[in-house]
Short mmCIF file of C-alpha atoms in Angstrom, two decimals:
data_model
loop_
_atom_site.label_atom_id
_atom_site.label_comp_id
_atom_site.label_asym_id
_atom_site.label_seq_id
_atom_site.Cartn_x
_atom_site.Cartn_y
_atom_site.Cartn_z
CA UNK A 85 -88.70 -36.05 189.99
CA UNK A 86 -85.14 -34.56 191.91
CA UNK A 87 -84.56 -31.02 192.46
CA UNK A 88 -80.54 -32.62 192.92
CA UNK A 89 -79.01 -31.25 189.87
CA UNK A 90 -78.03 -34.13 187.60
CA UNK A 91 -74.71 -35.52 187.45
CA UNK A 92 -73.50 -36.86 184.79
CA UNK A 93 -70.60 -39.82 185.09
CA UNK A 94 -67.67 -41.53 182.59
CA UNK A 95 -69.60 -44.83 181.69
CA UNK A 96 -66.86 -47.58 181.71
CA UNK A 97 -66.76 -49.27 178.96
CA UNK A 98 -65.64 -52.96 178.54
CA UNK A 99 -63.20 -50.73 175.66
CA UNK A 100 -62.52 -48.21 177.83
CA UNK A 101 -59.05 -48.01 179.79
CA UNK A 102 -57.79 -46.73 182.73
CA UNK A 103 -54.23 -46.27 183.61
CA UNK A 104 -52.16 -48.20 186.26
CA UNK A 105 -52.71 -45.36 188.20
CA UNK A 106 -56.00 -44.99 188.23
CA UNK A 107 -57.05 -48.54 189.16
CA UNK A 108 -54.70 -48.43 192.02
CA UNK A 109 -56.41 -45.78 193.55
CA UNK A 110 -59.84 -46.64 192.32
CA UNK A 111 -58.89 -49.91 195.07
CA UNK A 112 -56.69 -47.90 197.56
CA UNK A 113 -54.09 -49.68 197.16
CA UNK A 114 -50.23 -48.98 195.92
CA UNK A 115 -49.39 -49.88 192.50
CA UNK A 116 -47.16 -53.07 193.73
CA UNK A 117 -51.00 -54.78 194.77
CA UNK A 118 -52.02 -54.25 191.12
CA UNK A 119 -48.62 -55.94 189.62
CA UNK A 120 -49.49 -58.91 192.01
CA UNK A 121 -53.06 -58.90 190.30
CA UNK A 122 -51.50 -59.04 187.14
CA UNK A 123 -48.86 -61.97 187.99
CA UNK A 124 -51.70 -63.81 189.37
CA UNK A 125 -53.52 -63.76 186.46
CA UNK A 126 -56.51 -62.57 187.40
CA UNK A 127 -56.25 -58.97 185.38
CA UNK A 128 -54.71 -58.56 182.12
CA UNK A 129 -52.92 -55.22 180.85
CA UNK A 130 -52.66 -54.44 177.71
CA UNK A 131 -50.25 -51.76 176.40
CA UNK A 132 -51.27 -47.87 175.07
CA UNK A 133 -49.20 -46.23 172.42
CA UNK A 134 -46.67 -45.05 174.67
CA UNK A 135 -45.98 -48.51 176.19
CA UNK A 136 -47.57 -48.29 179.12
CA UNK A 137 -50.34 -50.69 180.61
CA UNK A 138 -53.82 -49.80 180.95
CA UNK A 139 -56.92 -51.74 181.63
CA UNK A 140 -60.17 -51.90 180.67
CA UNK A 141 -63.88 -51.58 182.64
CA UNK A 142 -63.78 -56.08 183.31
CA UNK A 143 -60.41 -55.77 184.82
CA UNK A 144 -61.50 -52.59 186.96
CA UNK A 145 -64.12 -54.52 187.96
CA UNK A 146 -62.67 -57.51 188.82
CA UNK A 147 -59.89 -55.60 190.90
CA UNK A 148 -62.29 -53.62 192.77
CA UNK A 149 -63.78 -57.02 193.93
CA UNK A 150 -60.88 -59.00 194.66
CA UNK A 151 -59.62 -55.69 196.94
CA UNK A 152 -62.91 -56.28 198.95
CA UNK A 153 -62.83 -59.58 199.30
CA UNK A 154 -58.99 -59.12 200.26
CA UNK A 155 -60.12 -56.33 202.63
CA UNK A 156 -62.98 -57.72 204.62
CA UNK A 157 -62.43 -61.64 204.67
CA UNK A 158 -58.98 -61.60 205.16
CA UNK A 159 -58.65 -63.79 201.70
CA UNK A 160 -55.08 -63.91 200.68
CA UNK A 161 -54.76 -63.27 196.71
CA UNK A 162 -54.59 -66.91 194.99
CA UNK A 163 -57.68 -67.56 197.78
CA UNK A 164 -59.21 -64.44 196.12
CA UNK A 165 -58.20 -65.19 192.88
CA UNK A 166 -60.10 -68.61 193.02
CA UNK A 167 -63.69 -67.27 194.88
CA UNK A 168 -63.86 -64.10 191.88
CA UNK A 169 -63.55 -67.52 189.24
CA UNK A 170 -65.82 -69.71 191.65
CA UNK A 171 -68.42 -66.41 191.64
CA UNK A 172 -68.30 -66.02 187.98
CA UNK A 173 -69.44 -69.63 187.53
CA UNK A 174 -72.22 -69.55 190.33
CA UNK A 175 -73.62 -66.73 188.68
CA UNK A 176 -73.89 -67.79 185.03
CA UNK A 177 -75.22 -71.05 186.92
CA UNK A 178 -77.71 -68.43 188.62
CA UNK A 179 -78.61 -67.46 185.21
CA UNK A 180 -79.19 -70.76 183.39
CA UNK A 181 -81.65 -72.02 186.54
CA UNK A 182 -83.31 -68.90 186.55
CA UNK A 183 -83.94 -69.14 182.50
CA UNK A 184 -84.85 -72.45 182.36
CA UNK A 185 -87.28 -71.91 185.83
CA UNK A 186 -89.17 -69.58 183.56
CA UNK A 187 -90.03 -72.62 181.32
CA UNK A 188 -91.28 -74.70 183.65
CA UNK B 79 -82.23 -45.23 219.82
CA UNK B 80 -81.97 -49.16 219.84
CA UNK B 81 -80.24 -51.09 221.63
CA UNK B 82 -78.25 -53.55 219.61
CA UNK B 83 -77.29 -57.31 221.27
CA UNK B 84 -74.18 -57.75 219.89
CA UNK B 85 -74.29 -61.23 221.19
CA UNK B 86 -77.22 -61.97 219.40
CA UNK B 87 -75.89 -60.24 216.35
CA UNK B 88 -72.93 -63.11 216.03
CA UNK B 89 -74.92 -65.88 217.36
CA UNK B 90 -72.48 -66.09 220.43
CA UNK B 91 -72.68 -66.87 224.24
CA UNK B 92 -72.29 -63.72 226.41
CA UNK B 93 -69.38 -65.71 227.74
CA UNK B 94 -67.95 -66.65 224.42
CA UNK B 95 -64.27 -66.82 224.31
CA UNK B 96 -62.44 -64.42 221.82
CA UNK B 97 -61.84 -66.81 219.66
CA UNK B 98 -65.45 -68.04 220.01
CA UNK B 99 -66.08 -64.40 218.59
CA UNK B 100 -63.84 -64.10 216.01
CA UNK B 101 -64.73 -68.05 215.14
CA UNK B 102 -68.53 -66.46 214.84
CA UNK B 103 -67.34 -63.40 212.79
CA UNK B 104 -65.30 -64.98 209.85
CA UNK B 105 -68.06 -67.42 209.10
CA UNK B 106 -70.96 -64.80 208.79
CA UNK B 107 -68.42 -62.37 207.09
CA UNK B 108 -68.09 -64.86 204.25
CA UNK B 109 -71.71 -65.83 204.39
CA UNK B 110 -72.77 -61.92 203.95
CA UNK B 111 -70.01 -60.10 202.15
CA UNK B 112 -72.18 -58.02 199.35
CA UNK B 113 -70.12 -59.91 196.59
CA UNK B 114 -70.10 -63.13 197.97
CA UNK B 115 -74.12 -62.90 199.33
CA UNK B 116 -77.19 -62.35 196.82
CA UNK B 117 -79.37 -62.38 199.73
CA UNK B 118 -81.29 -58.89 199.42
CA UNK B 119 -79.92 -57.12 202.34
CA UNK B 120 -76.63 -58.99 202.35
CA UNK B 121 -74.72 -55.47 203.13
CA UNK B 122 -76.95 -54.65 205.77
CA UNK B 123 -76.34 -57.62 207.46
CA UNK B 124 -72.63 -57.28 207.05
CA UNK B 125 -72.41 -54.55 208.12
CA UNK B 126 -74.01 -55.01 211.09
CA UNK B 127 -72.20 -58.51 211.76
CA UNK B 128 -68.70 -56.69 211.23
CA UNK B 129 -70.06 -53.36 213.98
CA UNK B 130 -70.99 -56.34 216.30
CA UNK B 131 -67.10 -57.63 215.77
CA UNK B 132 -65.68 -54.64 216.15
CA UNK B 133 -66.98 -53.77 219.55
CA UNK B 134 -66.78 -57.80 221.08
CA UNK B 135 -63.32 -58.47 219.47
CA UNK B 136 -61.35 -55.64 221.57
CA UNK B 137 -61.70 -56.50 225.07
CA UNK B 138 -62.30 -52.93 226.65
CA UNK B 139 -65.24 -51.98 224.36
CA UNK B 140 -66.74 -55.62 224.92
CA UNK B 141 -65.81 -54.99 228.96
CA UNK B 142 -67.50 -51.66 228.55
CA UNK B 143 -70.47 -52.85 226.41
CA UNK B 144 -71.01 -55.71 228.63
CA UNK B 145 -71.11 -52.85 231.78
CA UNK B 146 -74.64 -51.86 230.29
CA UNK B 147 -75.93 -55.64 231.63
CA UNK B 148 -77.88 -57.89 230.22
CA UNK B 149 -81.33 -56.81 230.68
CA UNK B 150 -81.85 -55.09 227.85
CA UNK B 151 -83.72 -56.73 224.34
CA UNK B 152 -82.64 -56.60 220.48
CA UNK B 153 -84.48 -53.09 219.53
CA UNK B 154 -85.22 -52.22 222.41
CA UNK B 155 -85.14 -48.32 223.02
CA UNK B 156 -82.27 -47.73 224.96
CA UNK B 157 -80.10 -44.34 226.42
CA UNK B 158 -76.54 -44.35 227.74
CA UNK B 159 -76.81 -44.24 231.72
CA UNK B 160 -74.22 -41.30 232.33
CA UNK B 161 -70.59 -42.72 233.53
CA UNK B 162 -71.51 -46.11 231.59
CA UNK B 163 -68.29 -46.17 230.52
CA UNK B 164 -65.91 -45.10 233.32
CA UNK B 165 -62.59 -46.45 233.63
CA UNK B 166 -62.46 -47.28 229.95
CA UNK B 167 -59.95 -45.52 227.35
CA UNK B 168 -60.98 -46.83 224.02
CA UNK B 169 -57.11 -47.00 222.82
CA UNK B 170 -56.36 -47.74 219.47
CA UNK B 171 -58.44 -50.31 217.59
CA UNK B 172 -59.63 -46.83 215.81
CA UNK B 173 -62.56 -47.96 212.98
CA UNK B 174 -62.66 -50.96 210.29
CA UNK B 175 -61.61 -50.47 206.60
CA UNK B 176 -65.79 -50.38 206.50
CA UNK B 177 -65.47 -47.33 208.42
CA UNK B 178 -68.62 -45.39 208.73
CA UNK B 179 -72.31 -47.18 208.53
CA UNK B 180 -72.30 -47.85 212.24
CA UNK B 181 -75.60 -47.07 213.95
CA UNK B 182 -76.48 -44.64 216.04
CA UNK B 183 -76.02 -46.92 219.06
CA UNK B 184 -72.26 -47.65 218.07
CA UNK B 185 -71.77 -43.82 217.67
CA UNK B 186 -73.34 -42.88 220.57
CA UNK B 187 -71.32 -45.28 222.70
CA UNK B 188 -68.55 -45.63 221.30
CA UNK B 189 -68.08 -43.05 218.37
CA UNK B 190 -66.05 -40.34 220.25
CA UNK B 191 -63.74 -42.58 221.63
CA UNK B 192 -62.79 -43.94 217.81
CA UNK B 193 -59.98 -42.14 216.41
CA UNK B 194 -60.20 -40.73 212.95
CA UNK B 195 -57.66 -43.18 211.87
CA UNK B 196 -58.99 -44.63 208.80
CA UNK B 197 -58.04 -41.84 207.24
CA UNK B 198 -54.25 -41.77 208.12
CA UNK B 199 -53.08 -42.78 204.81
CA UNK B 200 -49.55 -41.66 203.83
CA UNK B 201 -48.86 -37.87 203.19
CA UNK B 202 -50.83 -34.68 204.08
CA UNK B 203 -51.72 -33.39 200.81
CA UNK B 204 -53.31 -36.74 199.35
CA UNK B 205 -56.06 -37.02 196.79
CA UNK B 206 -58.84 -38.31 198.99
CA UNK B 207 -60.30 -42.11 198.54
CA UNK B 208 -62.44 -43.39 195.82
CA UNK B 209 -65.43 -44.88 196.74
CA UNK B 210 -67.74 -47.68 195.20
CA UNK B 211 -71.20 -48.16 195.73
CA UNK B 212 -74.07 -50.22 194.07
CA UNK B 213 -77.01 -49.52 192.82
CA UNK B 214 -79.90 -51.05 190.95
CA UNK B 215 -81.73 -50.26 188.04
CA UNK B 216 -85.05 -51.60 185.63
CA UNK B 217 -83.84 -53.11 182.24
CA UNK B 218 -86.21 -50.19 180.32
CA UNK B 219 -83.12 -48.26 181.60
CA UNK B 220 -80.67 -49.64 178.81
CA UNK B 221 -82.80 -48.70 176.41
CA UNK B 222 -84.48 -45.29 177.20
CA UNK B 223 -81.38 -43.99 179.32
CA UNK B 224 -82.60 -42.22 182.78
CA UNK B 225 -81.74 -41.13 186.02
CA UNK B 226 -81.52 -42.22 189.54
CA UNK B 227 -81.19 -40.93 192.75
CA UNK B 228 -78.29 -42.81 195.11
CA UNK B 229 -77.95 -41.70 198.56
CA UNK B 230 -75.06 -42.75 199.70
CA UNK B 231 -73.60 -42.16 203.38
CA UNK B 232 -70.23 -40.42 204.14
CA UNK B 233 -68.63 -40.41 207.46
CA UNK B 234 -66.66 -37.61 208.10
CA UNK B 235 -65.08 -35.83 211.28
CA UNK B 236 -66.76 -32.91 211.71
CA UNK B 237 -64.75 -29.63 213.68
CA UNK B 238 -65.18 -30.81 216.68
CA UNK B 239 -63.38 -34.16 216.25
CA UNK B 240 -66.43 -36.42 216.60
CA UNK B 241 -67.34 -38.87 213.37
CA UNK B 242 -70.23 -37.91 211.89
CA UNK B 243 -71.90 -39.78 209.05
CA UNK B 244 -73.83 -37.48 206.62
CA UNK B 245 -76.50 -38.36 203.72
CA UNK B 246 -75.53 -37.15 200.48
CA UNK B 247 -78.01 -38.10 197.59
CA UNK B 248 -77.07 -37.27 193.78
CA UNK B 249 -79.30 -37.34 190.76
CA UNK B 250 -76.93 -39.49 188.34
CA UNK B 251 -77.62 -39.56 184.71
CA UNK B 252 -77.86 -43.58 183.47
CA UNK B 253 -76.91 -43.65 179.89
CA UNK B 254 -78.60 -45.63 177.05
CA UNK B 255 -76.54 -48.86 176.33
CA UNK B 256 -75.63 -49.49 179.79
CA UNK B 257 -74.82 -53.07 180.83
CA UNK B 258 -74.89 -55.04 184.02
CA UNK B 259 -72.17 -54.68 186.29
CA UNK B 260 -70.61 -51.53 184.29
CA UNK B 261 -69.28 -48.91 186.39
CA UNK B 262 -69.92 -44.77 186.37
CA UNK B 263 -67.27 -42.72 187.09
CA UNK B 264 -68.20 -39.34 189.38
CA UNK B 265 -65.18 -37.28 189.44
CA UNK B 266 -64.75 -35.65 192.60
CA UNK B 267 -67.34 -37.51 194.22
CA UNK B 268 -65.28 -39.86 196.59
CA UNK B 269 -63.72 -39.17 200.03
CA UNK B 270 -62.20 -35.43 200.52
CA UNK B 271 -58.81 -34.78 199.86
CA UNK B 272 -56.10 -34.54 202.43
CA UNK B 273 -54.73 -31.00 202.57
CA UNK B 274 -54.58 -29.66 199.46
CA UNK B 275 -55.36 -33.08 197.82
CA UNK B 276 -57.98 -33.05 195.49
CA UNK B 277 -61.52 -35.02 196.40
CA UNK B 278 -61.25 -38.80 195.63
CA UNK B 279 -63.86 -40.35 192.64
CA UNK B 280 -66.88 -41.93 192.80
CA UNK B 281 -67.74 -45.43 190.95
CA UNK B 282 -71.21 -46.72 190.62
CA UNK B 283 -71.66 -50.08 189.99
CA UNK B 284 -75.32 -50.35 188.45
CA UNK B 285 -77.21 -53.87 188.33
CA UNK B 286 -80.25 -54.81 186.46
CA UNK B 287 -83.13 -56.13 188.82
CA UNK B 288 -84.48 -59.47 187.86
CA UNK B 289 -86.75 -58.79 184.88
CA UNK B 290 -90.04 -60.63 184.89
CA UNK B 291 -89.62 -61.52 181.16
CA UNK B 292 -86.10 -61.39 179.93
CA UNK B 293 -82.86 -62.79 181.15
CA UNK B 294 -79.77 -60.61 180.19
CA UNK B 295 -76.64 -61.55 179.83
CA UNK B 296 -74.66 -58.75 178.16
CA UNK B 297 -75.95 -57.18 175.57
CA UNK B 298 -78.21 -59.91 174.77
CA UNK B 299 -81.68 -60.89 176.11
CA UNK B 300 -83.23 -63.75 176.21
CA UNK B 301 -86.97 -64.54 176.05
CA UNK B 302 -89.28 -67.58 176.65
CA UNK B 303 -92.78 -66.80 174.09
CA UNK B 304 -95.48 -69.47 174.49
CA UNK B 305 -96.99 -70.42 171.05
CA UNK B 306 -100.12 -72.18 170.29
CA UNK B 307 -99.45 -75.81 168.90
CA UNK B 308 -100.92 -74.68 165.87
CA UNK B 309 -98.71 -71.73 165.28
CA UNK B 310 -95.63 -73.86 165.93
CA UNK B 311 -96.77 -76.89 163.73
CA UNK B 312 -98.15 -74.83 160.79
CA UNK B 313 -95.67 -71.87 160.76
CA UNK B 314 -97.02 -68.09 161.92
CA UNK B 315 -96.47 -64.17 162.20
CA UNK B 316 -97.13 -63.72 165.96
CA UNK B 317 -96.11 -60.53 168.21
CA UNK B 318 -93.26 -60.95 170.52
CA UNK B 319 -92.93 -58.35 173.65
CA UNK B 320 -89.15 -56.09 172.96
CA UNK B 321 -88.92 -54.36 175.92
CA UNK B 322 -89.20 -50.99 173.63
CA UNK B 323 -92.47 -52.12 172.13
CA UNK B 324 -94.03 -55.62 170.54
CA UNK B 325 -92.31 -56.89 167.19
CA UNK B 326 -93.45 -59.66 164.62
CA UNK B 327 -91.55 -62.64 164.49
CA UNK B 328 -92.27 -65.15 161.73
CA UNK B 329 -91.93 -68.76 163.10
CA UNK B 330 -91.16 -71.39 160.62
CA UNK B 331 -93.55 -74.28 160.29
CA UNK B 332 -92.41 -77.24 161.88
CA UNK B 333 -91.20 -75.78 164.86
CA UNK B 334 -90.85 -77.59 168.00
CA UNK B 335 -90.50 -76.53 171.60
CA UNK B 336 -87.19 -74.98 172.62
CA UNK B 337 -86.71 -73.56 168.99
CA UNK B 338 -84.76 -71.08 169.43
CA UNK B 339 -84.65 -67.75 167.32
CA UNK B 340 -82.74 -64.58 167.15
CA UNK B 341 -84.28 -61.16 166.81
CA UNK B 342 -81.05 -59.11 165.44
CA UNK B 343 -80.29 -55.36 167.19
CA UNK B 344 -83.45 -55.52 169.56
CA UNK B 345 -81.23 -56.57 172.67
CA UNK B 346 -79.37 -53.45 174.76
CA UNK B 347 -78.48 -50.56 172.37
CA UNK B 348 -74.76 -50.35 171.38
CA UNK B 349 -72.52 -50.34 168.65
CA UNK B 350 -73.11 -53.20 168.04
CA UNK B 351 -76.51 -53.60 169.55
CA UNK B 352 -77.04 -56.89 171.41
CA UNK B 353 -79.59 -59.38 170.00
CA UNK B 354 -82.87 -60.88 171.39
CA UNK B 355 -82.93 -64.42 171.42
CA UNK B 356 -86.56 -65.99 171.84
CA UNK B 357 -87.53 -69.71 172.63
CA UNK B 358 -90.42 -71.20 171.46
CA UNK B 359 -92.94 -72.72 173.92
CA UNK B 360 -95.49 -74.64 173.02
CA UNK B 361 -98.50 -74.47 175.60
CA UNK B 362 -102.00 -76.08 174.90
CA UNK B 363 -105.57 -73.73 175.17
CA UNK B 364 -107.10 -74.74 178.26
CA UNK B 365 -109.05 -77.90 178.77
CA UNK B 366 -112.52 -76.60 179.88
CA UNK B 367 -112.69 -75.56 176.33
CA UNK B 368 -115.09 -78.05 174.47
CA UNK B 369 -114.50 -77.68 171.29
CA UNK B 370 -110.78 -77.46 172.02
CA UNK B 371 -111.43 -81.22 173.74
CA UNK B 372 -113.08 -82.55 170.58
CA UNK B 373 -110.11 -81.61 168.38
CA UNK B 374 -107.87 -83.49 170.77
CA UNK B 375 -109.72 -86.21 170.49
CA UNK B 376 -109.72 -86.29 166.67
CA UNK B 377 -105.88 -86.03 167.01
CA UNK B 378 -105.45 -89.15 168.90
CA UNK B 379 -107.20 -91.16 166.71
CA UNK B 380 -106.35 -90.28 163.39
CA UNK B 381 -102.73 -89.38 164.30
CA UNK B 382 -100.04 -92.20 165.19
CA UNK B 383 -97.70 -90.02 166.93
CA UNK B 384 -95.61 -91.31 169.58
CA UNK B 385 -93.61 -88.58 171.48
CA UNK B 386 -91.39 -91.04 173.46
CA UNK B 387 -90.40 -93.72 170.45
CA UNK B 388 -86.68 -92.37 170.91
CA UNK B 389 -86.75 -93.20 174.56
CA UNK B 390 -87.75 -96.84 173.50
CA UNK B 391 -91.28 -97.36 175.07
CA UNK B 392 -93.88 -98.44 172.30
CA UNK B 393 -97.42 -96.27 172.89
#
């Protein structure tokens, strides 16, 4: 048990959205990065009521991991683009071998 | 404090070129980096990799680091012989994007030197940073809710310009439903604010620890549930584990090995609640049961089974 009070946080939902603005800063980075993101392909906006994009909790995440790769290897963006797609597959790969493993 | 081989660290010569260095570097950057790495203490080791880097890759903190000789071991405990570090202005270089993390023997050589530069982003009044930070919780947690305690370490400069890197640890509230890799966003929780700027959020990135029964992916959870050949072959009612509690689960006679069946709503709460898919295994009671032996016996001679007639050998 804590004596910390508790905090309690916004759970991001796969439904839930941010705004252009708030993923940019959720990465550090100016809104121009997240357009490039978009071009690339590897987010996908989609538009509020009032027209303008937002994002939901996949496409947070996926920004927030291409920024560090970006950050600390020194991965350009299609290069980063490519390992987040090549990291997706190793770990549903992870999770077949480790499910089948259990039958054996 | 320890002393830290730097050398050793990056797997280098202590006359490695700089490119040697940075050659060392990139390679266990890539091999480490938390979301490249699933090794367990993947950031620890990057970090310590990229502190090693930063001192060897700028030539007067390696000259100065290299001043303190050789003759000192990984661990070691170690104390800064006063005017170590003559002659050397630490200019510029200032800290890594990674700022803060760096151990007590970085800060105490070279941490008042550093300027507070990672923090020289645009305007005065700026809403300070967001942050990220892992952590990992039990599957039970998805469906009871809970809360956990993450301690996470902020480097600041304190009054009298030096960095300092202080514990903070908050009691966060994990809510029922939650899936792997979702995030939890603490307003207010990030890096101060610049000037008036308001205080930068916090997201927590919260993944499941291997579970030693289910695999999730999802919502959904997947179970392996041994069943006796008898169960399988005749059809049964037989308790499967849920991780809220053991459920019936009627299995249909005639069912083989890798049968697979889905429990409806008992995966992670939701709306709509993910599903628990179980696979039948058939396992045999032990042999140094008797009477378990006879019946196998009676089975091979009155039955004319042949498990491997589709792969073409005869019996």
């Amino acid at each position: 048990m804590s004596d910390e009070p508790m905090v309690t946080g916004t759970l991001i939902r796969e439904t839930s959205v941010v705004s252009l603005g708030d993923l940019s800063r959720a990465c550090g980075e100016p809104a121009d990065w997240v357009l490039a993101l978009v071009e690339e392909g590897v987010i996908e906006p989609q538009r509020s009521s009032s027209g303008q994009w937002t994002f939901n909790g996949r496409c947070l995440r996926r920004a927030v991991r291409v920024h560090r790769l970006q950050r600390d290897l020194g991965i350009n963006l299609s290069g980063a683009a490519l390992a987040l797609e090549l990291l997706d597959e190793m770990e549903t790969l992870r999770r077949r071998v480790q499910q089948l493993e259990r039958i054996l | 404090m320890e002393y830290k081989d730097y050398y050793k660290v990056l797997g280098v010569d202590r006359d490695a070129t700089q490119d040697d260095i940075k050659r060392a570097y990139r390679k266990l950057a890539r091999k480490y980096h938390p979301d490249v790495s699933k090794e367990v203490d993947a950031e620890k080791k990057f970090k310590e990799v990229g502190e090693a880097y930063e001192v060897l890759k700028d030539p007067e903190k390696r000259a100065a680091y290299d001043q303190l000789g050789s003759r000192y071991q990984a661990g070691e405990d170690f104390q800064p012989p006063p005017g170590w570090d003559s002659g050397f202005e630490f200019r510029g270089g200032g800290f890594t994007e990674a700022g803060g993390g760096f151990s007590d023997f970085f800060e105490e050589l070279f941490g008042r030197q550093g300027t507070a530069g990672s923090y020289r982003r645009g305007s005065y009044n700026a809403k300070g940073e967001d942050h990220h930070a892992r952590i990992e919780v039990d599957l039970d947690v998805a469906f009871t809710g809970g809360s956990r305690q993450v301690t996470l370490k902020a480097p600041q400069v304190d009054a009298s310009g030096h960095m300092v890197v202080k514990n903070r640890t908050l009691n966060v509230k994990i809510p029922k439903g939650i899936r792997e890799g979702q995030q939890i966003r603490l307003s207010g929780q990030g890096a101060p604010g610049m000037g008036q700027g308001a205080q930068g959020d916090l997201y927590l990135e919260v993944h499941f620890r291997p579970h030693r029964l289910y695999s999730v992916e999802a919502r959904d959870l997947t179970l392996h549930l041994p069943v006796a050949p008898w169960e399988a072959a005749l059809g049964a009612t037989v308790k499967t584990p849920t991780p809220v509690g053991a459920v019936d689960l009627k299995i249909p006679a005639g069912s083989q090995s890798g049968k697979r069946m889905r429990l409806k709503g008992r995966g992670i709460p939701g709306d709509p609640a993910g599903d628990l898919y179980v696979t039948l295994k058939i396992v045999n009671p032990p042999t140094d049961d008797d009477a378990a032996m006879a019946l196998y016996r009676e089975m091979a001679e009155k039955l004319h089974f042949n498990p491997r007639e589709k792969l073409g050998v005869a019996l």
